[in-house]
Every structure is written in C-alpha cells, then in structure tokens.
Coordinates of C-alpha atoms and ligand atoms in Angstrom, one line a residue:
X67 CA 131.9 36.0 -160.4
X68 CA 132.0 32.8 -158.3
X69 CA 135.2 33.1 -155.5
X70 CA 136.8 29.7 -156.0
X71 CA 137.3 29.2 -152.7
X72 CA 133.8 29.9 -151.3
X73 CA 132.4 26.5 -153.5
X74 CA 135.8 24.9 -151.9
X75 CA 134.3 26.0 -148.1
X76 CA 130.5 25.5 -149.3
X77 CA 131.2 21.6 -150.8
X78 CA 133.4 20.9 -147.7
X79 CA 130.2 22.0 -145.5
X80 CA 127.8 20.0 -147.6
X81 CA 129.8 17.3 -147.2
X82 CA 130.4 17.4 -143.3
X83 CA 126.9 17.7 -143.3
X84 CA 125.7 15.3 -145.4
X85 CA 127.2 12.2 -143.1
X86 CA 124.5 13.8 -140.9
X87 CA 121.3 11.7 -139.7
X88 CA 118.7 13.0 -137.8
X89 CA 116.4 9.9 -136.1
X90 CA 112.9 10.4 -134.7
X91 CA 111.7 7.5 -132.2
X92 CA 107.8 6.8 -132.1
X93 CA 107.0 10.8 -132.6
X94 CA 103.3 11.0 -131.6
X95 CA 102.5 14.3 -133.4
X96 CA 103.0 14.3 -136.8
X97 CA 103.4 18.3 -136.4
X98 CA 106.4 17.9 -134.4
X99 CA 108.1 15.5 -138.1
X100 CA 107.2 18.5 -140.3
X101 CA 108.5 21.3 -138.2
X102 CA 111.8 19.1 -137.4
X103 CA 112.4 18.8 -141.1
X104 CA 112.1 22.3 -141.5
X105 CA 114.5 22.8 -139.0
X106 CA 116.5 20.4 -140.6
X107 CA 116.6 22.1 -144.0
X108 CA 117.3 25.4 -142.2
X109 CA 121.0 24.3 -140.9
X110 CA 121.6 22.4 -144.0
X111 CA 120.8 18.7 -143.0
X112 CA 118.8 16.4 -145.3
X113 CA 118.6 12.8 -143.9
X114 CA 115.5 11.9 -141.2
X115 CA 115.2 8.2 -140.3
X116 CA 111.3 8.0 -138.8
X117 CA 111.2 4.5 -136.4
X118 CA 107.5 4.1 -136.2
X119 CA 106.0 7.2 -136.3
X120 CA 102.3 7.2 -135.3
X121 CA 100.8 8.9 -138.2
X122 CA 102.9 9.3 -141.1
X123 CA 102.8 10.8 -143.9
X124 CA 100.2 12.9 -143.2
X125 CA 98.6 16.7 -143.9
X126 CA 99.6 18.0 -140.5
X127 CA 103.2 17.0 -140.7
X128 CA 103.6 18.1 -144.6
X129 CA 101.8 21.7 -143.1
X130 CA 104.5 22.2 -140.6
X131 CA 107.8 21.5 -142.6
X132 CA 106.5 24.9 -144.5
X133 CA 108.4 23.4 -147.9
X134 CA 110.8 21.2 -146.3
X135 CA 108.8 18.4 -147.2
X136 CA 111.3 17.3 -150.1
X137 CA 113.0 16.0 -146.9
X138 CA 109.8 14.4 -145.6
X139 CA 109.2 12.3 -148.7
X140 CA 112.7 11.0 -148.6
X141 CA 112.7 10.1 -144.9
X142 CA 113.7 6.7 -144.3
X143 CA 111.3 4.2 -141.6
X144 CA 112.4 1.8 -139.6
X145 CA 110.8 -0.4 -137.1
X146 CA 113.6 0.0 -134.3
X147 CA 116.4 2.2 -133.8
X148 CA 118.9 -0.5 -133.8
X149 CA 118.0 -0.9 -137.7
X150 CA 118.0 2.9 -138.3
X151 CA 121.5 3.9 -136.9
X152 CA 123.0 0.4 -137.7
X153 CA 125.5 1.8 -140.1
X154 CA 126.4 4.5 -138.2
X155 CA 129.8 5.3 -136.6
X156 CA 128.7 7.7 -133.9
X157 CA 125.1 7.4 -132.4
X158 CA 123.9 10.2 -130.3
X159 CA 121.0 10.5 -128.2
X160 CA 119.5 13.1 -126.4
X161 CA 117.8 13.7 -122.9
X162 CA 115.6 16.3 -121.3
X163 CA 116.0 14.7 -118.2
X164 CA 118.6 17.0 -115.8
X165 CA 120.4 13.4 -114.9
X166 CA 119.8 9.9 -116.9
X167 CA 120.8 7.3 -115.3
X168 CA 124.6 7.3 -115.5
X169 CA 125.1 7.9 -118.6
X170 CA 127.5 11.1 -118.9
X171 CA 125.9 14.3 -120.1
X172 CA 127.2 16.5 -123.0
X173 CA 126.1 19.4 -124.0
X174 CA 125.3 19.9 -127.9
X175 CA 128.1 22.5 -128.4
X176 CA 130.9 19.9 -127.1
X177 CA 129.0 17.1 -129.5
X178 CA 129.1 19.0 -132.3
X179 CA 132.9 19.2 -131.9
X180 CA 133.0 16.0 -131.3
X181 CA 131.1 14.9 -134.1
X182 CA 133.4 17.4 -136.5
X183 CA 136.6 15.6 -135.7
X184 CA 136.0 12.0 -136.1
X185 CA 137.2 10.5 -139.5
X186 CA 135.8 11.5 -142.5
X187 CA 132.6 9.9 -144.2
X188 CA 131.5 8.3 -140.3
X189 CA 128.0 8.2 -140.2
X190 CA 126.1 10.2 -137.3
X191 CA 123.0 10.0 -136.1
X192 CA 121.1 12.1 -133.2
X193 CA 118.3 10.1 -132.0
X194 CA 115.1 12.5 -130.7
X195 CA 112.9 10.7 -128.2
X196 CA 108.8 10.4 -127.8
X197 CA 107.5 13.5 -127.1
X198 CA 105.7 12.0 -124.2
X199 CA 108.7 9.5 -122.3
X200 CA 111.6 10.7 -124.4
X201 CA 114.4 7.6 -125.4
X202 CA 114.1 3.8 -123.6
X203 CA 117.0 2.9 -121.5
X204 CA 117.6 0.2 -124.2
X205 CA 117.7 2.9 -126.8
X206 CA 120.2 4.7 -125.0
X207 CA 122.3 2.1 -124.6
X208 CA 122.9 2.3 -128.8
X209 CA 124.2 5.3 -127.7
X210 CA 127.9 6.6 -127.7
X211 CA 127.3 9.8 -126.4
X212 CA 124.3 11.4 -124.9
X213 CA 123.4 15.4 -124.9
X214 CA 121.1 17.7 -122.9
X215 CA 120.5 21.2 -123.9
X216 CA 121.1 22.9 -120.9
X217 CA 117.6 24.0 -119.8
X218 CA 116.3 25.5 -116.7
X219 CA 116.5 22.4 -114.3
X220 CA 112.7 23.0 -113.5
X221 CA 111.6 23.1 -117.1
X222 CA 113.7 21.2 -118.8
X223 CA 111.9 19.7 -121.8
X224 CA 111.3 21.2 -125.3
X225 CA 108.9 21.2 -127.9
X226 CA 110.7 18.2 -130.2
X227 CA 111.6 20.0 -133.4
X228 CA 112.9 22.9 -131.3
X229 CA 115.2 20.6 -129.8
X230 CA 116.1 19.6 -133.4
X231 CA 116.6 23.2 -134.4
X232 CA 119.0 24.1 -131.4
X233 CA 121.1 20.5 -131.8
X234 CA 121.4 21.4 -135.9
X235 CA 122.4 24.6 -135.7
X236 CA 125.4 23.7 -133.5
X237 CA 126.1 20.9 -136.0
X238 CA 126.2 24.0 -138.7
X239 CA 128.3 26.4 -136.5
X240 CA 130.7 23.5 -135.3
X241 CA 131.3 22.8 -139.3
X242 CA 130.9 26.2 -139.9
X243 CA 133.6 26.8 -138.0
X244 CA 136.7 29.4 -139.6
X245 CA 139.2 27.2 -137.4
X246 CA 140.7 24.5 -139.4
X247 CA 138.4 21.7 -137.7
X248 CA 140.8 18.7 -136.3
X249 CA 139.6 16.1 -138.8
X250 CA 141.5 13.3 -137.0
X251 CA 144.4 12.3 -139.2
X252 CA 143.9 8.7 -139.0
X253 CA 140.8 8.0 -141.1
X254 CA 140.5 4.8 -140.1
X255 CA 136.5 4.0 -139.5
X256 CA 134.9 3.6 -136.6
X257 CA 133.0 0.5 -135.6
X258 CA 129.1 1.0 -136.7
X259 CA 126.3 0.4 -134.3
X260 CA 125.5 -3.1 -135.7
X261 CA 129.2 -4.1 -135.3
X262 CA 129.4 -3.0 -131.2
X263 CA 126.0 -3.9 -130.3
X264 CA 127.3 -7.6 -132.2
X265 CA 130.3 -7.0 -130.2
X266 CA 128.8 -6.5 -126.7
X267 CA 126.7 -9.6 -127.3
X268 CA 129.7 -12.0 -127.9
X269 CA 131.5 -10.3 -124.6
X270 CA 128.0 -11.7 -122.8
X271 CA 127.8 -14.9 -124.0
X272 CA 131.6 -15.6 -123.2
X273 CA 130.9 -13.8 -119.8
X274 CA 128.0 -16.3 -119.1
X275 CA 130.2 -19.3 -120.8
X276 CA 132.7 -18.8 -118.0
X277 CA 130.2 -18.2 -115.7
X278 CA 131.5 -14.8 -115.0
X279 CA 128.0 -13.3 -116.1
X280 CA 124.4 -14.5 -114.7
X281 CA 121.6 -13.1 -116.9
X282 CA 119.5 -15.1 -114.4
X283 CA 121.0 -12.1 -112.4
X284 CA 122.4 -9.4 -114.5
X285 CA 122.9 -6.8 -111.8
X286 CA 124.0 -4.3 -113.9
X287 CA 126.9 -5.5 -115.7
X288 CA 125.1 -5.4 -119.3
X289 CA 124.8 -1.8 -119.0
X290 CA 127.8 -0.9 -117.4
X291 CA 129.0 -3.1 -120.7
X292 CA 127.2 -1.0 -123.3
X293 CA 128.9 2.4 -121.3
X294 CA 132.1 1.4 -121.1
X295 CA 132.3 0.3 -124.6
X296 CA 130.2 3.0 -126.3
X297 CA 132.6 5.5 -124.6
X298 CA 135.5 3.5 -126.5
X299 CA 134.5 5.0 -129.5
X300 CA 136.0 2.0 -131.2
X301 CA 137.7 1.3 -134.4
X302 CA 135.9 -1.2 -136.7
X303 CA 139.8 -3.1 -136.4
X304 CA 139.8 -3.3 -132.9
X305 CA 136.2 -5.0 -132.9
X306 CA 137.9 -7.2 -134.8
X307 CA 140.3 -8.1 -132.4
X308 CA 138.3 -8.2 -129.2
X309 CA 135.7 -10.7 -131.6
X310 CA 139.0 -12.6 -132.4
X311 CA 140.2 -13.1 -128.8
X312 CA 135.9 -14.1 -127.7
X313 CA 136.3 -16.7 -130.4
X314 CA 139.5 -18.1 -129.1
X315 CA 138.3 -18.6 -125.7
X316 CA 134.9 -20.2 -127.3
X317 CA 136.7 -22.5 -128.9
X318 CA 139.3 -23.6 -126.2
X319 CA 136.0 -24.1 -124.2
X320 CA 134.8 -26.9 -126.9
X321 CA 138.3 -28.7 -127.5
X322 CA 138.8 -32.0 -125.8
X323 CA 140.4 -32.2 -122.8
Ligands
LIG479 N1 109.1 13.6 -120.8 C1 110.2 13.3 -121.7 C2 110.4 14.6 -122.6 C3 110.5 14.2 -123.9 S1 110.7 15.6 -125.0 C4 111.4 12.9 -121.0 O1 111.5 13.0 -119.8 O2 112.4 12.5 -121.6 C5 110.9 14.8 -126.5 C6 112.3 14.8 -127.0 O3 112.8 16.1 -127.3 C7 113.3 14.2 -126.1 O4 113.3 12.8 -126.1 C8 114.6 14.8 -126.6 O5 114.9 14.0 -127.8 C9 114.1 16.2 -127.1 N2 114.4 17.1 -126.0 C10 113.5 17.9 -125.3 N3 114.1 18.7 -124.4 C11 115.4 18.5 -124.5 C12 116.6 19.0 -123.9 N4 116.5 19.9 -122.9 N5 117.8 18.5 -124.3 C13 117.9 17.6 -125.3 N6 116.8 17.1 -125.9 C14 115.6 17.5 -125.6

C-alpha cells in the first residue's frame, strides 16, 4: 500500500524541481548534451534549453544520454541566452574560473538553498558554458548569482555534464531536504530576466539623458549596473516602480520650460 504522505513529499519534489531549467551555451560536443541530460534525468530535472549547439540532434549526443533522450527531444533552442532564461526569476551561471571578474562566487550547495527558498513557481535556470571559454562576460551579466564548484585551484575545470551532475544533485538534496525548506512566505514573484535586463536599459538611457552616463566612455558603470541590480533579486513590483520613476524624469526632460 501507497503511504499517503510519501506521494505528498514525492509531488512536492516534482514540483520544486520542475521550475528547474538547465541551459547549455554553444556546447561544442554533442557528447557532452547527451551525458548532461542523463545527468539531468538522474536527479529528477527535465527541462534543457540548447542556445546554439554546434551539432544537434545528433547520434553521438542521443548515445550518451544512455535513455535520457526523452529529455533530448524535448530540449528547447534558442539563438541567445537572453531568449532562453527570459522568463526566468533567478538566472544562474557557473564559472570554472577560481575568480571572474567581480562577480561574487557561490558555491552550488549555498545556491541550491537559495534557489529552494525563493517564491513558489519562480523559474530557475543554471546556465553551463562552452566547453572551450566557458560563459561571455555579457552572458554573465543575465546573471543573478554565479557558482563555482570548488575544485582544486590548479585544475579547476570539469568535463561539462559532470559539472551538470554535481550542480543537480545539490538541487535534489537542497529539495530533498527533511527540514521544512523556508519557502519565503511572501509569494510575490520575482522580476524575470527580460523585465531587469529591460530595467537596466531604461536606468542607461536616463543616465546618458542627464548626462550622468557616457557610453562614449562607459568605464564600468554598465556592469557595475547589471551587479548591483542582479544582486537585488528584485520583485516584478518594484521594477515597476524604479520603471515608473525613469519615466517621470523622461518626461519632465520633454516638458516645456
Ligand atoms: N576554459 C573554460 C572552461 C569551461 S568548462 C573556462 O575557463 O571557463 C565548460 C563549462 O563547464 C563551464 O562554462 C561551466 O559551465 C562548467 N564547469 C566546469 N568546471 C566547473 C566548475 N569548477 N564549477 C562550475 N562550473 C564548471
């Protein structure tokens, strides 16, 4: 007999899981898709978002996902990230790299706790880089939070889907978890990528309006931008608010007088 409360715990994993995305940028080796889905299908997550895989579908990657390949024929494609994680609340990418830039460094345990309290039904997406120069700057800057699995410093990068493996198994164990996880009580959701990265383009163009901002010479402000709010973790309401306000000065700018 079935314990009522065991399909309770399993639908509540499914569904804490099923909010999950997992996002592969310009993979060279179409190996490296198959054996991530499998990894993928091991801990439980489903959704793969491919942006512009070399050589996909193909034999080699359909070989390696050793019967996760229901999740390869379902994989979405994109042609850039931006489009891949726009409806996503919480965007995550990942380094090899010791330091990047300075982008504070997690490590996937403290993500996946992360990623377990935030409101219910947000969108998540880990972003996996080329195997060959990892994530762009301007990819990481979709980024809310960045994680490195904490390697030797002298070896410090991993086969792709191994990467995949170890970042969805702490997913799994963080919503595995027998302590009540701290859903956040206030459900409200969380600006998605397409809203901030909208967001942080209006704060330019008022910047270089009131001639606060030079993109003749940007220095570094337009980064320091995307950190600063991509560490707000922002409420789709307060977006609102800080478009509102851009507006407002726009328009005082083009009244008479
Ligand atoms: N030479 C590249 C290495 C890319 S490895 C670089 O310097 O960035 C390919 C991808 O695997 C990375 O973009 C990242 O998504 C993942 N990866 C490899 N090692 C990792 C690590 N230690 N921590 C987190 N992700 C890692």
């Amino acid at each position: 007999m079935t314990n009522p409360a065991e399909n309770t715990a399993d639908q509540a994993l499914r569904e804490r899981l099923a909010c999950l995305r997992i996002v592969l940028v310009e993979t060279s080796h179409p190996g490296n898709i198959g054996a991530a889905a499998r990894a993928m299908k091991t801990m439980g997550l489903k959704h793969l978002a491919l942006v512009n895989p070399r050589d996909f579908p193909s034999a080699a990657a359909t070989a390696n996902a050793s019967g996760a390949d229901d999740i390869l024929h379902v994989a979405s494609r994109h042609t850039n990230l931006a489009d891949a994680v726009a409806d996503c609340g919480m965007v995550v990418g990942t380094t090899a790299r010791p330091r990047y830039l300075e982008w504070p460094v997690e490590s996937p345990r403290a993500m996946a706790q992360a990623v377990m309290a935030l409101p219910a039904n947000t969108q998540c997406a880990l972003v996996f880089g080329r195997e060959q120069s990892g994530l762009s700057n301007e990819e990481l800057a979709l980024c809310q939070r960045v994680i490195r699995i904490p390697t030797d410093e002298a070896f410090s990068s991993l086969n792709l889907a191994q990467a995949v493996q170890i970042c969805a198994y702490e997913l799994r164990l963080a919503a595995l978890s027998d302590a009540p996880l701290k859903l956040s009580e206030d459900n409200e959701p969380l600006a998605n990528a397409r809203e901030t990265a909208d967001a942080i383009e209006h704060l330019l163009r008022v910047m270089e309006r009131v001639e606060f901002y030079n993109p003749e010479r940007p220095k570094r402000l337009p980064g320091r931008l995307h950190r600063l709010i991509n560490r707000s973790d922002l409420k789709r309401s307060e977006v609102q608010i800080l478009r509102g306000f851009l507006t407002a000065i726009e328009e005082m700018g083009q009244s008479p007088g």
